[in-house]
Amino acid sequence: MTGVASLKDRFLLAAVLGYPVAQSRSPLLHDYWFAQQGLAGRYLALPVKPGGLEPALRGLAPLGYAGCNLTIPHKQDAMAIVDQVDDVARDIGAISCVVVRPDGTLLGTNNDWRGCIGNLHDAFPDWRADAGPVAVIGAGGGARAVCYGLLRAGVPELRLVNRTQDRATQIAADLGGPIRVMAWDDRAAALDGVTLVVNATSQGMVGMAPLDLSIDQLPATAIAYDIIYTPLETPFLAAARAQGNATLNGLGMLLHQGVPAWQAWFGITPVITGDLRQKMEHAIAPQAS
Ligand code: NAP
């Protein structure tokens, strides 16, 4: 771990590698934290095409980077490139964060599950994982991290629904635990009696069709959580809010996964402030603040 004093003598570098990546809000987040911590540094969004991932990752150490985050389409491919994959990334099946170790070797980990659960506890301190069943819609990379986090938090039953059922079955096989895979046609019924429903599909994101899900059977006390944050309120969340449910978007998940990344890269715990949230919300939806 690096002391803050020695960090002050250096220009710190980190990045997100993806393709496309220009739309990423991560530079705003991490550059805010450099300023907050009184450190000189920069976090860049680097467009790296799939074939360029290996040389890009191998370039991190000689270029002086502390590490990077990975986004679409690199999270799975990085597993075969880094020098070590930790247990969490192996269980989830994807790397969201690469750490350059002092000897220049690369460690792959995954902080998305921490972001998912940290966001939930932050927004709803009284939410208890063991209070009842939860439902997750989706079985892509994001959903894998969400399921991993909810199982670690201790949910007694996780109903998993995905358009392509085989992908949900694969998650259940990989993660084990109380996952109950349900058919796509039964997705509305899967919400009956849950304390929480999470949209982990890409449906409802800017430019995508809304999630095709009736929430008539969602209990009034349940939380509706969408891991999407562009827009800040998806049609799924708008419908849940109109029905009187508490709602949560994915911005906090992005913020909360950044904290363990900083701990691994710089040995520092940055702070998620109201001012930071406001700046991020304004960058996502300028009219929102
Ligand atoms: P992904 O691996 O490509 O998975 C996409 C998921 O959406 C799959 O479950 C897919 O189902 C489903 N889907 C796509 N089109 C659909 C349709 N027409 N009808 C029903 N389901 C459909 O993507 P991902 O990486 O998991 O990301 C999913 C979303 O989560 C994205 O919007 C991403 O931005 C967001 N995310 C947010 C955070 C955060 O920090 N807040 C972190 C990670 C991801 P099939 O398997 O049937 O194709």
Tab-separated table of C-alpha atoms and ligand atoms in Angstrom:
chain	number	residue	atom	x	y	z
A	1	MET	CA	0.000	0.000	0.000
A	2	THR	CA	1.286	3.475	-0.864
A	3	GLY	CA	1.420	6.258	1.741
A	4	VAL	CA	-0.296	9.565	0.929
A	5	ALA	CA	2.998	11.439	1.462
A	6	SER	CA	4.776	9.552	-1.339
A	7	LEU	CA	1.694	9.885	-3.575
A	8	LYS	CA	1.979	13.666	-3.300
A	9	ASP	CA	5.323	13.547	-5.112
A	10	ARG	CA	3.888	11.733	-8.126
A	11	PHE	CA	1.442	12.299	-10.963
A	12	LEU	CA	-1.083	9.498	-10.546
A	13	LEU	CA	-2.660	7.714	-13.469
A	14	ALA	CA	-5.602	5.347	-13.870
A	15	ALA	CA	-8.061	4.707	-16.687
A	16	VAL	CA	-11.098	2.872	-17.948
A	17	LEU	CA	-10.520	0.686	-21.017
A	18	GLY	CA	-13.523	-0.008	-23.214
A	19	TYR	CA	-14.904	0.250	-26.735
A	20	PRO	CA	-16.726	2.515	-27.161
A	21	VAL	CA	-15.852	4.415	-24.002
A	22	ALA	CA	-16.317	8.103	-24.805
A	23	GLN	CA	-19.664	8.044	-23.004
A	24	SER	CA	-18.091	6.927	-19.707
A	25	ARG	CA	-18.709	9.147	-16.646
A	26	SER	CA	-15.854	7.491	-14.727
A	27	PRO	CA	-13.248	10.218	-15.491
A	28	LEU	CA	-15.471	12.786	-13.778
A	29	LEU	CA	-15.722	10.559	-10.705
A	30	HIS	CA	-12.037	9.771	-10.343
A	31	ASP	CA	-10.766	13.238	-11.245
A	32	TYR	CA	-13.119	14.592	-8.543
A	33	TRP	CA	-11.415	12.288	-6.051
A	34	PHE	CA	-7.902	13.386	-7.116
A	35	ALA	CA	-8.952	16.960	-6.284
A	36	GLN	CA	-10.722	15.883	-3.077
A	37	GLN	CA	-7.588	14.099	-1.851
A	38	GLY	CA	-5.254	16.966	-2.877
A	39	LEU	CA	-3.410	14.717	-5.316
A	40	ALA	CA	-2.110	15.414	-8.821
A	41	GLY	CA	-3.465	12.825	-11.213
A	42	ARG	CA	-5.694	11.978	-14.122
A	43	TYR	CA	-8.185	9.252	-14.971
A	44	LEU	CA	-8.636	8.695	-18.694
A	45	ALA	CA	-11.258	6.937	-20.804
A	46	LEU	CA	-9.141	4.979	-23.287
A	47	PRO	CA	-10.826	3.492	-26.375
A	48	VAL	CA	-9.219	0.076	-26.736
A	49	LYS	CA	-10.504	-2.266	-29.425
A	50	PRO	CA	-10.897	-5.948	-28.486
A	51	GLY	CA	-7.660	-7.027	-30.210
A	52	GLY	CA	-5.751	-4.297	-28.403
A	53	LEU	CA	-6.550	-5.329	-24.850
A	54	GLU	CA	-3.430	-7.375	-24.175
A	55	PRO	CA	-0.879	-4.737	-25.324
A	56	ALA	CA	-2.903	-2.034	-23.577
A	57	LEU	CA	-2.874	-3.924	-20.263
A	58	ARG	CA	0.824	-4.751	-20.653
A	59	GLY	CA	1.481	-1.044	-21.212
A	60	LEU	CA	-0.015	0.001	-17.883
A	61	ALA	CA	3.065	-0.699	-15.757
A	62	PRO	CA	5.712	0.905	-18.033
A	63	LEU	CA	3.469	3.951	-18.512
A	64	GLY	CA	3.190	4.399	-14.750
A	65	TYR	CA	-0.502	3.550	-14.341
A	66	ALA	CA	-1.703	2.346	-10.941
A	67	GLY	CA	-4.341	0.260	-12.705
A	68	CYS	CA	-7.539	0.477	-14.686
A	69	ASN	CA	-11.197	-0.357	-14.807
A	70	LEU	CA	-12.596	-2.461	-17.624
A	71	THR	CA	-15.921	-2.071	-19.348
A	72	ILE	CA	-17.679	-3.566	-22.381
A	73	PRO	CA	-16.286	-5.584	-24.205
A	74	HIS	CA	-13.222	-6.432	-22.088
A	75	LYS	CA	-14.404	-7.806	-18.747
A	76	GLN	CA	-14.251	-11.489	-19.704
A	77	ASP	CA	-11.294	-11.331	-22.111
A	78	ALA	CA	-9.012	-9.852	-19.453
A	79	MET	CA	-9.266	-13.089	-17.438
A	80	ALA	CA	-6.822	-14.776	-19.825
A	81	ILE	CA	-4.399	-11.839	-19.906
A	82	VAL	CA	-3.709	-10.685	-16.338
A	83	ASP	CA	-1.082	-12.501	-14.248
A	84	GLN	CA	-3.467	-13.339	-11.424
A	85	VAL	CA	-7.251	-13.448	-11.154
A	86	ASP	CA	-8.535	-13.210	-7.580
A	87	ASP	CA	-11.252	-15.469	-6.184
A	88	VAL	CA	-14.027	-12.879	-6.527
A	89	ALA	CA	-13.353	-12.203	-10.210
A	90	ARG	CA	-13.076	-15.942	-10.835
A	91	ASP	CA	-16.419	-16.620	-9.135
A	92	ILE	CA	-18.149	-13.766	-10.980
A	93	GLY	CA	-16.419	-14.706	-14.235
A	94	ALA	CA	-15.329	-11.180	-15.107
A	95	ILE	CA	-12.714	-8.562	-14.207
A	96	SER	CA	-13.874	-4.998	-13.544
A	97	CYS	CA	-10.622	-3.673	-12.080
A	98	VAL	CA	-6.938	-4.328	-12.808
A	99	VAL	CA	-4.275	-3.461	-10.249
A	100	VAL	CA	-0.613	-2.951	-11.223
A	101	ARG	CA	1.428	-4.508	-8.429
A	102	PRO	CA	4.807	-3.100	-7.304
A	103	ASP	CA	6.664	-5.665	-9.449
A	104	GLY	CA	4.656	-4.645	-12.527
A	105	THR	CA	2.480	-7.762	-12.646
A	106	LEU	CA	-1.284	-7.419	-13.067
A	107	LEU	CA	-3.992	-8.530	-10.643
A	108	GLY	CA	-7.594	-8.772	-11.851
A	109	THR	CA	-10.468	-8.321	-9.425
A	110	ASN	CA	-14.145	-7.383	-9.541
A	111	ASN	CA	-15.669	-4.542	-7.525
A	112	ASP	CA	-19.080	-4.344	-9.249
A	113	TRP	CA	-20.706	-6.505	-6.561
A	114	ARG	CA	-19.426	-4.159	-3.853
A	115	GLY	CA	-20.854	-1.254	-5.827
A	116	CYS	CA	-24.224	-2.982	-6.091
A	117	ILE	CA	-24.512	-3.842	-2.396
A	118	GLY	CA	-22.893	-0.609	-1.151
A	119	ASN	CA	-25.403	1.415	-3.142
A	120	LEU	CA	-28.301	-0.576	-1.709
A	121	HIS	CA	-27.199	-0.261	1.925
A	122	ASP	CA	-26.364	3.405	1.482
A	123	ALA	CA	-29.792	4.251	0.056
A	124	PHE	CA	-31.783	1.873	2.271
A	125	PRO	CA	-29.928	1.305	5.568
A	126	ASP	CA	-32.879	-0.707	6.902
A	127	TRP	CA	-32.951	-3.170	3.957
A	128	ARG	CA	-32.117	-6.636	5.195
A	129	ALA	CA	-30.886	-9.295	2.798
A	130	ASP	CA	-32.447	-12.070	4.891
A	131	ALA	CA	-35.921	-10.481	4.973
A	132	GLY	CA	-37.295	-12.433	2.007
A	133	PRO	CA	-36.895	-13.448	-1.637
A	134	VAL	CA	-35.385	-11.124	-4.249
A	135	ALA	CA	-35.679	-11.147	-8.044
A	136	VAL	CA	-32.966	-10.350	-10.579
A	137	ILE	CA	-33.833	-9.770	-14.246
A	138	GLY	CA	-30.887	-10.386	-16.579
A	139	ALA	CA	-27.934	-12.750	-16.787
A	140	GLY	CA	-25.130	-10.740	-18.414
A	141	GLY	CA	-21.903	-9.542	-16.780
A	142	GLY	CA	-23.677	-6.976	-14.593
A	143	ALA	CA	-26.223	-9.539	-13.412
A	144	ARG	CA	-23.467	-11.975	-12.427
A	145	ALA	CA	-21.956	-9.366	-10.094
A	146	VAL	CA	-25.414	-8.455	-8.724
A	147	CYS	CA	-26.229	-12.124	-7.998
A	148	TYR	CA	-22.817	-12.673	-6.392
A	149	GLY	CA	-23.326	-9.628	-4.153
A	150	LEU	CA	-26.864	-10.561	-3.129
A	151	LEU	CA	-25.816	-14.127	-2.293
A	152	ARG	CA	-22.878	-12.835	-0.229
A	153	ALA	CA	-25.241	-10.445	1.534
A	154	GLY	CA	-27.308	-13.483	2.548
A	155	VAL	CA	-30.543	-13.485	0.538
A	156	PRO	CA	-32.571	-16.633	1.294
A	157	GLU	CA	-33.975	-16.982	-2.253
A	158	LEU	CA	-32.836	-15.350	-5.501
A	159	ARG	CA	-35.271	-15.698	-8.387
A	160	LEU	CA	-33.301	-15.275	-11.600
A	161	VAL	CA	-35.029	-14.541	-14.896
A	162	ASN	CA	-33.385	-13.951	-18.260
A	163	ARG	CA	-34.645	-13.852	-21.835
A	164	THR	CA	-32.056	-16.525	-22.685
A	165	GLN	CA	-32.687	-18.954	-19.862
A	166	ASP	CA	-29.459	-20.946	-20.396
A	167	ARG	CA	-27.391	-17.968	-19.251
A	168	ALA	CA	-29.351	-17.809	-15.987
A	169	THR	CA	-28.920	-21.560	-15.491
A	170	GLN	CA	-25.175	-21.119	-15.999
A	171	ILE	CA	-25.033	-18.429	-13.280
A	172	ALA	CA	-26.897	-20.717	-10.892
A	173	ALA	CA	-24.405	-23.503	-11.651
A	174	ASP	CA	-21.375	-21.215	-11.281
A	175	LEU	CA	-22.413	-19.411	-8.103
A	176	GLY	CA	-24.418	-22.110	-6.324
A	177	GLY	CA	-26.548	-21.013	-3.370
A	178	PRO	CA	-30.314	-20.388	-3.271
A	179	ILE	CA	-30.785	-19.300	-6.904
A	180	ARG	CA	-34.090	-20.325	-8.482
A	181	VAL	CA	-34.073	-19.906	-12.257
A	182	MET	CA	-37.505	-18.999	-13.612
A	183	ALA	CA	-38.759	-18.843	-17.191
A	184	TRP	CA	-38.868	-15.515	-19.037
A	185	ASP	CA	-42.642	-15.998	-19.457
A	186	ASP	CA	-42.978	-16.144	-15.662
A	187	ARG	CA	-41.073	-12.915	-15.004
A	188	ALA	CA	-44.124	-10.989	-13.732
A	189	ALA	CA	-45.003	-13.800	-11.311
A	190	ALA	CA	-41.375	-13.894	-10.094
A	191	LEU	CA	-41.996	-10.546	-8.378
A	192	ASP	CA	-44.680	-11.921	-6.070
A	193	GLY	CA	-43.595	-11.531	-2.432
A	194	VAL	CA	-40.089	-10.156	-3.107
A	195	THR	CA	-38.380	-7.478	-0.985
A	196	LEU	CA	-36.304	-6.298	-3.952
A	197	VAL	CA	-36.291	-6.540	-7.741
A	198	VAL	CA	-33.176	-5.630	-9.744
A	199	ASN	CA	-33.113	-4.844	-13.450
A	200	ALA	CA	-29.683	-5.987	-14.602
A	201	THR	CA	-30.544	-6.105	-18.311
A	202	SER	CA	-29.587	-3.332	-20.711
A	203	GLN	CA	-33.294	-2.672	-21.400
A	204	GLY	CA	-34.263	0.897	-20.507
A	205	MET	CA	-30.817	2.324	-21.154
A	206	VAL	CA	-30.573	5.369	-23.398
A	207	GLY	CA	-31.228	4.185	-26.951
A	208	MET	CA	-32.700	0.823	-25.869
A	209	ALA	CA	-36.320	-0.316	-25.566
A	210	PRO	CA	-37.852	-0.288	-22.066
A	211	LEU	CA	-37.720	-3.481	-20.015
A	212	ASP	CA	-40.783	-5.545	-20.894
A	213	LEU	CA	-41.914	-6.404	-17.355
A	214	SER	CA	-45.289	-6.007	-15.647
A	215	ILE	CA	-44.782	-4.964	-12.027
A	216	ASP	CA	-48.416	-5.495	-10.968
A	217	GLN	CA	-47.371	-8.278	-8.584
A	218	LEU	CA	-44.518	-6.327	-6.985
A	219	PRO	CA	-45.340	-5.802	-3.275
A	220	ALA	CA	-45.823	-2.163	-2.233
A	221	THR	CA	-42.969	-2.531	0.270
A	222	ALA	CA	-40.441	-3.823	-2.289
A	223	ILE	CA	-37.508	-1.787	-3.609
A	224	ALA	CA	-37.121	-1.468	-7.386
A	225	TYR	CA	-33.420	-1.201	-8.279
A	226	ASP	CA	-32.096	-0.562	-11.790
A	227	ILE	CA	-28.325	-0.834	-12.266
A	228	ILE	CA	-28.622	1.461	-15.292
A	229	TYR	CA	-27.796	5.126	-14.652
A	230	THR	CA	-28.264	6.598	-18.134
A	231	PRO	CA	-31.015	7.734	-17.840
A	232	LEU	CA	-31.192	8.315	-14.090
A	233	GLU	CA	-34.794	7.104	-14.157
A	234	THR	CA	-35.544	4.260	-16.564
A	235	PRO	CA	-39.137	3.454	-17.573
A	236	PHE	CA	-38.955	0.498	-15.127
A	237	LEU	CA	-38.099	2.832	-12.228
A	238	ALA	CA	-40.679	5.405	-13.339
A	239	ALA	CA	-43.387	2.721	-13.319
A	240	ALA	CA	-42.319	1.487	-9.878
A	241	ARG	CA	-42.271	5.034	-8.495
A	242	ALA	CA	-45.747	5.674	-9.950
A	243	GLN	CA	-46.937	2.527	-8.170
A	244	GLY	CA	-45.538	3.833	-4.855
A	245	ASN	CA	-42.433	1.633	-4.611
A	246	ALA	CA	-39.087	2.909	-3.370
A	247	THR	CA	-36.590	3.112	-6.247
A	248	LEU	CA	-32.838	3.194	-6.759
A	249	ASN	CA	-30.768	3.787	-9.895
A	250	GLY	CA	-27.278	2.537	-10.781
A	251	LEU	CA	-25.312	5.744	-10.228
A	252	GLY	CA	-24.491	4.780	-6.640
A	253	MET	CA	-23.246	1.397	-7.903
A	254	LEU	CA	-20.732	3.203	-10.109
A	255	LEU	CA	-19.657	5.431	-7.191
A	256	HIS	CA	-19.358	2.581	-4.691
A	257	GLN	CA	-17.279	0.347	-6.965
A	258	GLY	CA	-14.782	3.188	-7.294
A	259	VAL	CA	-13.919	3.198	-3.595
A	260	PRO	CA	-12.289	-0.278	-3.451
A	261	ALA	CA	-10.508	0.506	-6.738
A	262	TRP	CA	-8.847	3.496	-5.085
A	263	GLN	CA	-7.983	1.418	-2.041
A	264	ALA	CA	-6.234	-1.097	-4.292
A	265	TRP	CA	-4.523	1.444	-6.572
A	266	PHE	CA	-3.529	4.145	-4.083
A	267	GLY	CA	-4.187	2.826	-0.563
A	268	ILE	CA	-6.702	5.634	-0.030
A	269	THR	CA	-10.427	5.592	0.759
A	270	PRO	CA	-12.064	8.454	-1.170
A	271	VAL	CA	-15.372	9.900	0.004
A	272	ILE	CA	-18.700	9.800	-1.838
A	273	THR	CA	-20.102	13.246	-1.080
A	274	GLY	CA	-23.428	14.851	-1.941
A	275	ASP	CA	-21.529	17.329	-4.088
A	276	LEU	CA	-19.968	14.476	-6.098
A	277	ARG	CA	-23.374	12.850	-6.665
A	278	GLN	CA	-24.808	16.169	-7.791
A	279	LYS	CA	-21.978	16.741	-10.285
A	280	MET	CA	-22.390	13.214	-11.691
A	281	GLU	CA	-26.169	13.617	-11.975
A	282	HIS	CA	-25.705	16.932	-13.721
A	283	ALA	CA	-23.275	15.347	-16.196
A	284	ILE	CA	-25.765	12.559	-16.931
A	285	ALA	CA	-28.867	14.767	-17.116
A	286	PRO	CA	-27.938	18.454	-17.233
A	287	GLN	CA	-31.539	19.477	-16.565
A	288	ALA	CA	-31.651	17.406	-13.336
A	289	SER	CA	-29.768	19.911	-11.198
B	1	NAP	P1	-24.569	-7.745	-21.075
B	1	NAP	O1	-23.556	-8.664	-20.462
B	1	NAP	O2	-24.517	-7.452	-22.529
B	1	NAP	O3	-26.025	-8.363	-20.722
B	1	NAP	C1	-27.185	-7.794	-21.262
B	1	NAP	C2	-28.412	-8.357	-20.561
B	1	NAP	O4	-29.587	-7.678	-21.082
B	1	NAP	C3	-28.652	-9.855	-20.790
B	1	NAP	O5	-29.278	-10.412	-19.660
B	1	NAP	C4	-29.592	-9.835	-21.998
B	1	NAP	O6	-30.408	-10.985	-22.124
B	1	NAP	C5	-30.469	-8.678	-21.611
B	1	NAP	N1	-31.173	-8.159	-22.798
B	1	NAP	C6	-30.636	-7.523	-23.861
B	1	NAP	N2	-31.605	-7.228	-24.772
B	1	NAP	C7	-32.770	-7.702	-24.240
B	1	NAP	C8	-34.115	-7.700	-24.688
B	1	NAP	N3	-34.473	-7.150	-25.858
B	1	NAP	N4	-35.060	-8.241	-23.879
B	1	NAP	C9	-34.710	-8.787	-22.694
B	1	NAP	N5	-33.462	-8.835	-22.217
B	1	NAP	C10	-32.494	-8.286	-22.984
B	1	NAP	O7	-24.547	-6.331	-20.360
B	1	NAP	P2	-24.075	-5.986	-18.848
B	1	NAP	O8	-22.641	-5.699	-18.851
B	1	NAP	O9	-24.614	-7.032	-17.928
B	1	NAP	O10	-24.845	-4.598	-18.612
B	1	NAP	C11	-26.253	-4.543	-18.436
B	1	NAP	C12	-26.632	-3.133	-18.005
B	1	NAP	O11	-26.103	-2.895	-16.707
B	1	NAP	C13	-26.044	-2.055	-18.920
B	1	NAP	O12	-27.024	-1.066	-19.090
B	1	NAP	C14	-24.882	-1.518	-18.119
B	1	NAP	O13	-24.624	-0.169	-18.399
B	1	NAP	C15	-25.369	-1.681	-16.693
B	1	NAP	N6	-24.277	-1.796	-15.712
B	1	NAP	C16	-24.202	-0.844	-14.752
B	1	NAP	C17	-23.185	-0.896	-13.808
B	1	NAP	C18	-23.093	0.182	-12.738
B	1	NAP	O14	-22.037	0.361	-12.149
B	1	NAP	N7	-24.164	0.885	-12.463
B	1	NAP	C19	-22.253	-1.947	-13.828
B	1	NAP	C20	-22.379	-2.932	-14.817
B	1	NAP	C21	-23.407	-2.838	-15.779
B	1	NAP	P3	-29.912	-12.193	-23.097
B	1	NAP	O15	-28.959	-13.001	-22.272
B	1	NAP	O16	-31.181	-12.907	-23.413
B	1	NAP	O17	-29.278	-11.575	-24.308
